[in-house]
Coordinates of C-alpha atoms in Angstrom, one line a residue:
Chain A
M1 CA 0.1 0.1 -0.2
K2 CA 3.2 2.3 0.7
S3 CA 4.7 1.8 -2.3
F4 CA 1.8 2.7 -4.4
K5 CA 1.5 6.4 -2.4
I6 CA 4.9 6.8 -3.2
F7 CA 4.6 6.1 -6.9
Y8 CA 1.2 8.2 -7.1
V9 CA 3.5 11.2 -5.6
L10 CA 6.3 10.2 -8.5
L11 CA 3.4 10.7 -11.3
A12 CA 1.6 13.8 -9.5
S13 CA 5.5 15.3 -9.5
I14 CA 6.9 14.3 -12.8
L15 CA 3.5 15.6 -14.6
G16 CA 3.7 18.9 -12.1
I17 CA 7.2 19.4 -13.9
I18 CA 5.3 19.2 -17.3
F19 CA 2.9 21.7 -16.3
I20 CA 5.4 24.5 -14.9
L21 CA 8.1 23.7 -17.9
P22 CA 5.7 25.7 -20.1
M23 CA 5.6 29.0 -18.2
L24 CA 9.3 28.6 -17.1
W25 CA 10.5 28.4 -20.4
M26 CA 8.4 31.6 -21.3
F27 CA 9.5 32.9 -18.2
S28 CA 13.3 32.1 -19.3
N29 CA 12.8 32.9 -22.5
S30 CA 12.6 36.8 -21.8
F31 CA 15.4 36.9 -19.9
K32 CA 17.8 35.8 -23.3
T33 CA 19.1 37.9 -26.0
D34 CA 17.2 37.3 -29.4
V35 CA 20.6 35.1 -31.0
E36 CA 20.4 33.0 -27.8
V37 CA 16.6 32.5 -28.0
M38 CA 17.4 31.5 -31.5
S39 CA 20.0 29.1 -30.4
P40 CA 20.2 25.3 -31.4
V41 CA 21.6 24.8 -28.3
F42 CA 18.8 23.7 -25.4
H43 CA 19.4 25.8 -22.6
L44 CA 16.9 26.2 -19.7
F45 CA 18.4 29.1 -17.9
P46 CA 19.7 31.8 -20.1
Q47 CA 23.4 32.0 -20.9
E48 CA 23.8 35.8 -21.3
F49 CA 20.9 37.2 -19.2
T50 CA 19.8 40.3 -20.2
M51 CA 16.5 43.0 -19.4
D52 CA 16.7 44.3 -23.0
N53 CA 13.0 42.8 -23.5
F54 CA 11.3 44.4 -20.8
H55 CA 13.3 47.4 -21.5
T56 CA 12.0 47.5 -24.7
I57 CA 8.9 46.9 -23.8
F58 CA 8.7 49.8 -20.8
V59 CA 10.7 52.6 -22.8
G60 CA 9.3 51.4 -26.3
G61 CA 12.0 53.2 -29.2
A62 CA 11.3 51.9 -32.0
V63 CA 7.8 49.3 -31.4
E64 CA 5.6 50.9 -29.9
V65 CA 4.1 49.3 -26.8
P66 CA 1.7 50.8 -24.6
I67 CA 1.9 48.2 -22.1
F68 CA 0.7 50.6 -19.4
R69 CA -2.3 51.4 -21.3
W70 CA -3.0 47.9 -22.0
I71 CA -2.6 46.9 -18.4
F72 CA -5.3 50.3 -17.4
N73 CA -7.2 49.1 -20.3
S74 CA -8.0 45.3 -18.8
F75 CA -8.2 46.3 -15.2
F76 CA -10.7 48.8 -16.2
V77 CA -12.6 46.9 -18.5
G78 CA -12.8 43.5 -16.4
F79 CA -13.7 45.8 -12.7
A80 CA -16.1 47.8 -14.8
A81 CA -18.0 44.2 -16.8
T82 CA -18.0 42.4 -13.5
L83 CA -19.3 45.5 -11.2
L84 CA -22.1 45.8 -13.8
V85 CA -22.7 42.0 -14.2
I86 CA -23.2 41.9 -10.5
V87 CA -25.8 44.9 -10.1
V88 CA -28.0 43.7 -12.7
D89 CA -28.0 40.1 -12.4
A90 CA -28.4 40.2 -8.5
M91 CA -31.4 42.7 -8.9
A92 CA -32.7 40.1 -11.7
A93 CA -32.7 36.8 -10.2
Y94 CA -34.0 38.5 -6.6
A95 CA -37.5 39.7 -8.6
L96 CA -37.4 36.0 -10.5
A97 CA -36.6 34.4 -7.6
K98 CA -38.2 36.4 -4.3
L99 CA -41.1 38.8 -6.2
D100 CA -44.2 38.9 -7.4
I101 CA -43.5 40.0 -11.0
P102 CA -45.9 39.4 -14.2
L103 CA -44.6 37.0 -17.4
K104 CA -41.8 35.3 -14.4
R105 CA -42.3 31.8 -16.1
T106 CA -41.8 32.8 -20.0
L107 CA -38.9 35.5 -18.3
F108 CA -37.3 32.8 -16.8
A109 CA -37.3 30.6 -20.0
L110 CA -36.0 33.3 -22.0
F111 CA -33.0 34.1 -20.1
I112 CA -32.7 30.2 -19.5
G113 CA -32.9 29.3 -23.7
S114 CA -30.5 32.4 -24.3
L115 CA -27.9 29.5 -22.6
M116 CA -28.3 27.3 -25.4
V117 CA -27.9 29.6 -28.4
P118 CA -24.0 29.4 -29.2
G119 CA -22.1 32.9 -28.9
I120 CA -20.9 32.7 -32.2
I121 CA -24.5 33.5 -33.7
S122 CA -24.6 37.1 -31.7
F123 CA -21.0 38.1 -32.7
L124 CA -21.4 39.5 -35.9
P125 CA -24.5 41.3 -35.2
Q126 CA -23.9 42.7 -32.1
Y127 CA -21.0 44.0 -33.8
L128 CA -22.5 45.6 -36.7
N129 CA -25.0 47.4 -33.6
F130 CA -21.9 48.6 -31.8
S131 CA -20.3 50.0 -35.3
N132 CA -23.8 51.3 -35.9
F133 CA -23.6 53.7 -32.9
N134 CA -20.3 54.5 -34.0
L135 CA -19.0 52.6 -30.5
I136 CA -16.3 50.6 -31.9
N137 CA -13.3 50.9 -30.0
T138 CA -14.6 53.0 -27.2
Y139 CA -14.8 51.0 -23.4
Y140 CA -18.6 51.0 -23.7
V141 CA -18.2 48.2 -26.7
L142 CA -15.4 46.1 -24.1
I143 CA -17.7 46.5 -21.0
L144 CA -21.4 46.5 -21.8
P145 CA -21.7 43.0 -23.6
Y146 CA -21.1 41.1 -21.1
S147 CA -24.0 42.4 -19.2
G148 CA -26.9 40.4 -21.2
G149 CA -25.6 36.9 -20.7
A150 CA -27.6 34.8 -18.1
L151 CA -25.3 32.4 -16.3
G152 CA -24.9 34.9 -13.6
V153 CA -28.8 35.3 -13.5
F154 CA -29.2 31.6 -13.1
L155 CA -26.3 30.9 -10.6
L156 CA -28.2 33.4 -8.2
I157 CA -31.5 32.5 -8.8
Q158 CA -30.8 29.3 -7.7
F159 CA -29.0 30.2 -4.7
F160 CA -31.6 32.8 -3.8
Q161 CA -34.4 30.2 -4.0
S162 CA -33.0 28.7 -1.1
F163 CA -32.9 31.6 0.8
P164 CA -35.7 31.4 3.6
N165 CA -38.6 33.7 3.2
E166 CA -39.2 33.3 6.9
I167 CA -36.3 36.2 7.2
I168 CA -37.5 38.1 4.5
E169 CA -41.1 38.4 6.0
A170 CA -39.8 39.3 9.6
A171 CA -37.8 41.9 8.0
R172 CA -40.9 42.7 6.2
I173 CA -43.1 43.1 9.1
D174 CA -40.2 45.2 11.1
G175 CA -41.1 47.4 7.9
A176 CA -38.2 47.0 4.9
N177 CA -39.0 47.8 1.9
K178 CA -37.8 45.3 -1.1
W179 CA -35.2 47.5 -1.7
Q180 CA -33.9 47.1 1.7
V181 CA -34.4 43.4 2.2
F182 CA -32.4 43.3 -1.2
I183 CA -29.9 45.6 0.1
S184 CA -29.6 44.7 4.0
V185 CA -31.0 41.0 4.2
L186 CA -30.4 39.3 0.7
M187 CA -27.1 40.6 -0.4
P188 CA -24.9 40.4 2.7
S189 CA -26.2 36.6 3.4
S190 CA -24.9 35.9 -0.2
V191 CA -21.5 37.6 -0.3
S192 CA -20.2 33.9 -1.1
I193 CA -22.2 33.3 -4.2
V194 CA -22.2 37.0 -5.4
T195 CA -17.9 36.6 -4.8
T196 CA -17.7 33.4 -7.2
L197 CA -19.7 34.9 -10.2
A198 CA -17.4 38.4 -9.4
I199 CA -14.4 35.9 -10.0
F200 CA -15.8 34.4 -12.9
T201 CA -16.5 37.3 -14.2
F202 CA -13.5 39.1 -13.7
M203 CA -11.6 36.3 -15.2
S204 CA -13.7 35.5 -18.2
V205 CA -13.5 39.9 -19.6
F206 CA -10.1 39.6 -18.4
N207 CA -8.9 37.1 -20.6
D208 CA -11.6 37.5 -23.2
Y209 CA -9.7 37.2 -26.7
V210 CA -11.5 37.4 -29.7
W211 CA -14.1 39.9 -29.1
P212 CA -11.6 43.0 -28.1
F213 CA -9.3 41.9 -30.5
F214 CA -12.3 42.8 -33.1
T215 CA -14.0 45.5 -31.8
V216 CA -11.4 47.6 -31.0
T217 CA -8.5 48.3 -33.4
D218 CA -6.7 51.6 -32.1
L219 CA -3.7 50.5 -30.1
Q220 CA -4.4 52.9 -26.9
M221 CA -7.7 50.8 -27.0
R222 CA -6.1 47.1 -26.5
T223 CA -6.7 45.0 -23.5
L224 CA -3.6 43.0 -22.8
T225 CA -5.2 39.7 -24.1
A226 CA -5.5 41.7 -27.4
G227 CA -2.2 43.6 -27.2
V228 CA -0.3 40.1 -26.7
A229 CA -2.2 39.0 -30.1
V230 CA -1.4 42.4 -32.0
M231 CA 2.6 42.0 -31.0
A232 CA 2.7 37.9 -31.9
T233 CA 1.1 38.9 -35.3
G234 CA 3.1 41.9 -35.5
S235 CA 6.0 43.9 -34.1
F236 CA 7.5 40.6 -32.0
V237 CA 6.5 38.2 -34.7
Q238 CA 9.8 37.6 -35.3
S239 CA 11.5 38.6 -31.8
Y240 CA 10.8 36.1 -29.0
G241 CA 12.4 37.6 -26.6
K242 CA 10.6 40.3 -26.7
L243 CA 7.4 38.4 -27.2
M244 CA 8.2 36.1 -24.0
A245 CA 8.5 39.0 -22.0
L246 CA 5.2 41.0 -22.8
A247 CA 3.6 37.6 -22.2
T248 CA 5.3 37.3 -19.0
L249 CA 3.8 40.7 -18.1
S250 CA 0.7 40.3 -18.9
T251 CA 0.8 37.4 -17.2
I252 CA 2.0 38.4 -13.9
P253 CA -1.5 40.3 -12.9
T254 CA -3.8 37.4 -13.4
L255 CA -1.3 35.2 -11.5
I256 CA -1.1 37.3 -8.6
I257 CA -5.5 37.4 -8.7
F258 CA -5.5 34.1 -9.3
I259 CA -3.3 33.0 -6.2
I260 CA -5.1 35.3 -3.9
G261 CA -8.6 34.1 -5.2
Q262 CA -8.0 29.9 -5.5
R263 CA -9.8 28.8 -3.0
Q264 CA -13.0 30.9 -3.5
F265 CA -12.2 30.5 -7.4
I266 CA -12.2 26.2 -6.9
Q267 CA -15.1 26.4 -4.7
S268 CA -17.1 28.2 -7.2
I269 CA -16.1 25.8 -9.9
T270 CA -17.4 23.0 -7.5
A271 CA -20.7 25.1 -6.9
T272 CA -21.8 25.0 -10.6
G273 CA -20.4 21.9 -11.7
V274 CA -22.6 19.6 -9.4
K275 CA -25.3 22.5 -9.8
Q276 CA -25.5 21.2 -13.7
Chain B
M1 CA -61.5 45.0 -2.6
P2 CA -60.4 47.7 -5.3
A3 CA -58.2 49.1 -2.5
T4 CA -55.7 45.6 -2.4
T5 CA -56.3 45.2 -6.1
S6 CA -54.6 48.5 -6.5
S7 CA -52.1 47.4 -3.8
H8 CA -51.6 44.1 -5.2
W9 CA -51.0 45.8 -9.1
K10 CA -48.3 48.9 -7.0
S11 CA -46.5 46.0 -5.3
K12 CA -46.2 44.1 -8.7
L13 CA -44.7 47.5 -10.7
T14 CA -42.2 48.0 -7.6
S15 CA -41.1 44.4 -8.1
S16 CA -40.3 44.4 -11.8
L17 CA -38.3 47.3 -11.3
F18 CA -35.9 45.0 -10.3
I19 CA -35.9 43.2 -13.1
V20 CA -35.7 45.8 -15.8
P21 CA -31.7 46.5 -15.4
Y22 CA -31.0 43.5 -16.3
L23 CA -33.7 42.8 -18.7
I24 CA -32.9 45.9 -20.9
A25 CA -29.3 44.8 -20.9
F26 CA -30.8 40.8 -22.1
I27 CA -32.4 42.8 -24.7
A28 CA -30.0 44.7 -25.7
F29 CA -26.9 42.5 -25.9
T30 CA -28.6 39.2 -26.1
L31 CA -32.2 39.5 -27.8
I32 CA -31.6 41.5 -30.1
P33 CA -28.1 40.4 -31.7
I34 CA -29.8 36.6 -32.0
I35 CA -32.6 38.1 -33.7
Y36 CA -30.5 40.5 -36.5
G37 CA -28.0 38.0 -36.5
F38 CA -31.1 35.2 -38.6
I39 CA -32.1 38.7 -40.2
I40 CA -28.4 39.5 -41.7
S41 CA -28.2 36.1 -42.9
L42 CA -31.0 36.6 -45.1
K43 CA -29.6 39.5 -46.9
E44 CA -26.7 40.6 -49.1
Y45 CA -24.9 42.5 -46.7
N46 CA -21.3 43.5 -48.0
L47 CA -20.1 45.9 -45.5
L48 CA -18.3 48.5 -48.5
D49 CA -22.5 48.5 -50.0
P50 CA -24.9 50.7 -48.2
V51 CA -27.8 48.8 -49.5
H52 CA -28.4 45.8 -48.1
P53 CA -31.1 43.5 -50.2
F54 CA -33.0 40.9 -49.1
V55 CA -31.8 37.8 -50.7
G56 CA -34.0 35.2 -48.9
L57 CA -31.7 31.6 -48.7
D58 CA -29.3 32.7 -50.9
N59 CA -26.2 33.0 -48.6
Y60 CA -26.8 29.1 -47.4
K61 CA -27.9 28.4 -50.8
K62 CA -24.1 29.5 -51.6
I63 CA -22.7 27.7 -48.7
F64 CA -23.9 24.3 -50.0
T65 CA -23.0 25.2 -53.6
D66 CA -19.8 23.6 -54.7
G67 CA -16.9 26.1 -55.7
T68 CA -18.0 29.2 -54.3
Q69 CA -15.8 30.8 -51.5
E70 CA -18.5 30.2 -49.1
N71 CA -18.5 27.0 -49.6
D72 CA -14.8 26.4 -49.2
L73 CA -14.7 28.1 -46.3
F74 CA -17.7 26.7 -44.8
F75 CA -16.3 22.8 -45.6
I76 CA -12.6 23.4 -44.5
G77 CA -13.7 24.8 -41.5
M78 CA -16.4 21.7 -40.6
K79 CA -13.7 19.4 -41.5
A80 CA -11.0 20.8 -39.2
T81 CA -13.0 21.7 -36.6
L82 CA -15.0 18.7 -36.0
K83 CA -10.9 16.9 -36.1
F84 CA -10.7 19.1 -33.1
V85 CA -13.4 17.9 -31.8
V86 CA -12.8 14.5 -32.1
F87 CA -9.3 14.6 -31.0
S88 CA -9.2 16.8 -28.2
V89 CA -12.8 15.9 -26.0
P90 CA -11.6 12.2 -25.8
F91 CA -8.7 13.7 -24.0
L92 CA -10.1 16.2 -22.4
V93 CA -12.7 13.5 -20.7
V94 CA -10.5 11.0 -19.6
I95 CA -7.0 12.9 -18.7
G96 CA -9.5 14.9 -16.9
L97 CA -10.6 11.9 -14.6
G98 CA -7.6 10.7 -14.6
F99 CA -6.0 13.8 -12.6
A100 CA -8.8 13.7 -10.3
L101 CA -8.1 10.1 -9.3
L102 CA -4.5 10.7 -9.0
L103 CA -5.1 13.7 -7.0
N104 CA -7.6 11.8 -5.0
A105 CA -5.1 8.8 -4.4
L106 CA -2.0 11.2 -3.0
P107 CA -1.6 12.6 0.6
A108 CA -4.0 14.8 1.6
K109 CA -1.4 17.4 2.7
L110 CA -0.4 17.2 -1.0
R111 CA -3.5 17.4 -3.0
S112 CA -4.0 21.0 -2.4
L113 CA -0.2 21.5 -3.8
F114 CA -0.8 19.9 -7.0
R115 CA -3.7 20.7 -7.2
S116 CA -2.7 24.3 -7.8
I117 CA 0.0 23.3 -10.5
Y118 CA -2.4 21.8 -12.8
F119 CA -5.1 24.6 -12.6
I120 CA -2.5 27.4 -12.8
P121 CA -2.3 27.1 -16.7
Y122 CA -6.4 27.9 -16.8
A123 CA -5.1 32.2 -15.6
V124 CA -3.1 32.5 -18.5
S125 CA -5.1 34.1 -21.2
A126 CA -5.2 32.5 -24.9
T127 CA -3.3 34.9 -26.1
V128 CA -0.1 34.1 -23.6
M129 CA -1.0 30.4 -24.1
A130 CA -0.8 30.5 -27.7
V131 CA 2.6 32.5 -27.5
I132 CA 3.7 29.9 -24.9
W133 CA 3.2 26.9 -27.0
K134 CA 4.1 28.7 -30.4
R135 CA 7.6 28.9 -28.2
M136 CA 7.7 24.9 -27.4
F137 CA 6.4 23.5 -30.9
D138 CA 8.7 26.0 -32.9
V139 CA 10.8 24.0 -35.6
T140 CA 14.6 26.7 -34.5
G141 CA 14.7 26.7 -31.1
G142 CA 11.4 25.3 -29.7
F143 CA 11.5 23.9 -26.3
L144 CA 10.4 20.0 -27.5
N145 CA 12.6 19.8 -30.7
L146 CA 15.8 21.3 -28.6
L147 CA 15.0 18.9 -25.5
M148 CA 15.1 15.8 -28.3
A149 CA 18.1 16.9 -29.8
K150 CA 20.1 17.3 -26.5
V151 CA 18.7 13.7 -25.8
G152 CA 19.8 12.8 -28.7
I153 CA 17.1 12.2 -30.9
R154 CA 16.7 13.0 -34.1
E155 CA 19.0 15.9 -33.7
F156 CA 19.7 17.0 -37.6
D157 CA 16.5 16.2 -38.8
P158 CA 13.9 18.9 -36.2
I159 CA 9.9 17.8 -36.2
P160 CA 7.7 20.1 -37.9
W161 CA 5.5 20.5 -34.7
L162 CA 3.1 23.1 -36.4
M163 CA 3.4 22.5 -40.2
D164 CA 2.7 18.5 -41.0
T165 CA 0.0 16.2 -39.9
P166 CA -0.2 14.4 -37.7
F167 CA 2.0 16.3 -35.9
V168 CA -0.2 19.6 -36.0
W169 CA -2.9 18.2 -34.2
F170 CA -1.0 16.5 -31.3
S171 CA 0.4 19.7 -30.5
L172 CA -2.7 21.3 -30.3
V173 CA -4.2 19.2 -28.0
V174 CA -1.7 19.3 -25.6
A175 CA -1.6 22.5 -25.4
T176 CA -5.5 22.8 -25.4
L177 CA -5.1 19.9 -22.4
W178 CA -2.2 21.9 -20.7
W179 CA -4.3 24.7 -20.7
T180 CA -7.7 23.5 -19.9
I181 CA -7.9 20.3 -18.1
G182 CA -7.3 21.9 -14.5
F183 CA -10.9 23.2 -14.9
N184 CA -12.6 19.4 -15.8
M185 CA -10.4 18.0 -12.9
I186 CA -11.6 20.2 -10.6
I187 CA -15.1 19.1 -11.9
F188 CA -14.0 15.6 -11.6
V189 CA -12.8 15.6 -8.2
N190 CA -15.6 17.5 -6.6
A191 CA -17.9 14.2 -8.1
L192 CA -15.5 12.1 -6.3
N193 CA -15.7 13.5 -3.0
G194 CA -19.3 12.7 -3.3
V195 CA -19.4 9.1 -3.6
P196 CA -20.4 7.3 -1.1
E197 CA -17.3 5.9 1.3
D198 CA -19.1 2.5 2.5
L199 CA -19.9 1.5 -1.2
Y200 CA -16.1 1.5 -1.6
E201 CA -15.5 -1.0 1.3
A202 CA -18.3 -3.1 -0.1
A203 CA -16.7 -3.5 -2.4
K204 CA -13.5 -4.2 -1.0
I205 CA -14.5 -6.8 1.2
D206 CA -16.6 -8.3 -1.8
G207 CA -12.8 -8.5 -3.3
A208 CA -13.0 -6.4 -5.9
N209 CA -9.9 -4.6 -7.4
G210 CA -9.3 -0.8 -8.0
W211 CA -10.8 -1.2 -11.7
D212 CA -13.3 -3.1 -11.0
R213 CA -14.4 -0.4 -8.1
L214 CA -13.9 2.6 -10.9
K215 CA -16.1 0.3 -13.2
S216 CA -18.5 -0.6 -11.5
I217 CA -19.1 2.1 -8.6
T218 CA -17.3 5.5 -9.5
L219 CA -18.5 6.4 -13.2
P220 CA -21.7 5.0 -12.9
F221 CA -21.7 7.3 -9.3
I222 CA -20.6 10.5 -11.1
R223 CA -22.1 9.7 -14.7
P224 CA -23.9 13.5 -14.4
V225 CA -20.7 14.9 -14.0
L226 CA -19.4 13.0 -16.9
I227 CA -22.4 13.7 -19.4
F228 CA -21.6 17.6 -18.2
V229 CA -18.0 17.3 -19.1
L230 CA -18.3 16.0 -22.0
I231 CA -21.1 18.0 -23.4
T232 CA -19.1 21.3 -22.0
S233 CA -15.6 20.2 -23.6
T234 CA -17.4 19.6 -27.0
I235 CA -18.7 22.9 -26.7
A236 CA -15.7 24.5 -26.1
S237 CA -13.8 22.2 -28.8
Y238 CA -16.2 23.3 -31.3
N239 CA -15.4 27.1 -30.4
V240 CA -11.9 26.5 -30.7
F241 CA -10.0 29.8 -32.4
A242 CA -7.2 30.7 -30.4
Q243 CA -5.1 27.8 -30.5
P244 CA -4.9 27.0 -34.5
N245 CA -5.0 31.0 -35.3
L246 CA -2.0 31.6 -33.1
I247 CA 0.0 28.5 -33.0
S248 CA -0.2 26.4 -36.2
N249 CA 0.9 27.1 -39.7
A250 CA -0.9 23.8 -41.4
G251 CA -2.8 25.9 -43.5
D252 CA -6.2 24.7 -44.2
E253 CA -5.9 21.5 -42.3
T254 CA -6.5 23.3 -39.0
K255 CA -8.4 26.2 -40.5
V256 CA -11.0 26.3 -38.2
L257 CA -15.0 27.1 -38.9
L258 CA -14.5 30.2 -36.5
M259 CA -11.4 31.5 -38.6
G260 CA -13.3 30.8 -41.4
I261 CA -16.8 32.6 -40.4
L262 CA -14.4 35.8 -39.6
Q263 CA -12.6 36.0 -42.4
T264 CA -15.9 35.7 -44.5
A265 CA -16.8 38.7 -42.3
Y266 CA -13.5 40.8 -41.7
T267 CA -11.6 40.5 -44.7
A268 CA -14.4 39.2 -47.2
R269 CA -16.6 41.7 -45.6
E270 CA -19.3 39.6 -46.6
I271 CA -21.1 39.6 -43.2
G272 CA -24.4 37.9 -45.1
S273 CA -22.8 35.2 -45.7
A274 CA -20.7 34.7 -42.1
S275 CA -24.3 35.3 -40.0
A276 CA -25.5 32.2 -42.9
M277 CA -22.4 30.2 -41.8
A278 CA -22.4 31.3 -38.0
I279 CA -25.8 30.1 -37.5
L280 CA -25.3 27.0 -39.1
M281 CA -22.1 26.3 -36.7
G282 CA -24.4 27.2 -34.3
L283 CA -27.3 24.9 -35.4
S284 CA -24.8 21.8 -35.2
I285 CA -23.0 22.9 -32.0
M286 CA -26.7 22.3 -30.8
I287 CA -27.5 19.4 -32.7
V288 CA -24.5 17.2 -31.5
S289 CA -25.0 18.5 -27.8
I290 CA -28.4 17.1 -28.4
I291 CA -27.2 13.7 -29.6
Q292 CA -24.3 13.2 -26.8
F293 CA -27.2 14.2 -24.3
K294 CA -29.3 11.9 -25.7
I295 CA -27.4 8.8 -25.9
T296 CA -25.2 9.0 -22.7
N297 CA -28.2 9.6 -20.8
Q298 CA -29.9 6.8 -22.1
K299 CA -31.1 4.2 -19.5
E300 CA -29.6 1.0 -19.6

């Protein structure tokens, strides 16, 4: 039995090293000179350590990489979209789970039904709509579309429905109106599920690639994820060292958020996985 | 009586206010785009042309007419997409489950450490993932070829991982597994934790070995989660774009449907045809998911 455990630990360690290596390779290549990056000899760690790649990105020169603007854009868009999603989804879920509203079943069916329509169908019309309103290359096009998704509403409804009606009724008898019940009774008891939705939304907005790539063409308005794609297929296509430095830089923010929120994130996947 | 009716009516109105913000967002950014998408697919909609005449099912006919560009892009794309689905989904499901079983077999102290390690790539964005793996599989200076030369395999003849079949499919699947397997793994870990311990105890007493226990207790018990992972992985693989678009150099072989649709829309500027292609793609995703669900959810 003991030898079995050792075998499993060994297997897990080998797989772990394989999982770490690609990121280590990115990190290491970002400190290599262009010559060494293309060298036909294997060096896991740089032979000739250089900061030139990062220097080019931060200071610029021939190639413009507005890295700080991109970081700002990604965080701004991520936070704004998350806040928007949380507010509208929570209010809607409260109405659908706990309040008496007309057409409740119809609306619920419509929202759930929309989950089954693949995203590609609304991609181009959505693009045309924003284009017709002259909102391409703005923060609106990067933020607003995420608020129409039904997944968050669905997730919150499931949680709100299990919230005891007695507590809501007690608060109503004490004179609280619907808004007060929502803000000071329901929301404080839903911190964990709301955080879950927030982390999910932030990560998916922050890392989204196709939508921001096609709706924003102004270099200054790019997000980090789209910016990396622009450089990977453009100025840095022949300069792997600089591309790796850019990739390393753009991974650090998500990695920090990920490490901080990991426990919550894992619990949230657990919750959604079981529900479905 | 009239008083209660009126207060009831007022109460409904104040309740409805809570759903208004989301309803506006839903209509503007989900419902209208879906309906508008169907309408555009029935139009000749060239971005450079201010007039968009209604042409009925012409865009769809073009897709099914031999020799048109739409026909080429759609069927090349469909073939590449289905290949990717067939090559990646079994691994996404089986290896995801394998990792979960491995985690559960580890001493409790090491579990969360390895769970984090396997899950970290999930935090990387699509483009960074692509940048990393293009470099891993590159012909000159790529990690894999350098490593193989280092240990003495194929020193003078590096493998064109990103250009030739079957290597290019191997590369795309490996990159995808690395990037996403942590998600499936965690869903499986949770499902495995839900299997009652006494079932295993009873099986052990009956002399069942590990494989027997997996086959007759674990798998039947986690079946709903298995179906969930199968269907979500299929949908995700169907929508593959970043990996072939940014990593592969294999031309038509890996030119997936999303690449064809976006090319039709943004390079050829034919939004009408592109929308028709998108709707057919969407329908085929739905059909595949329904078939999968019907087959896997059948009572034995």
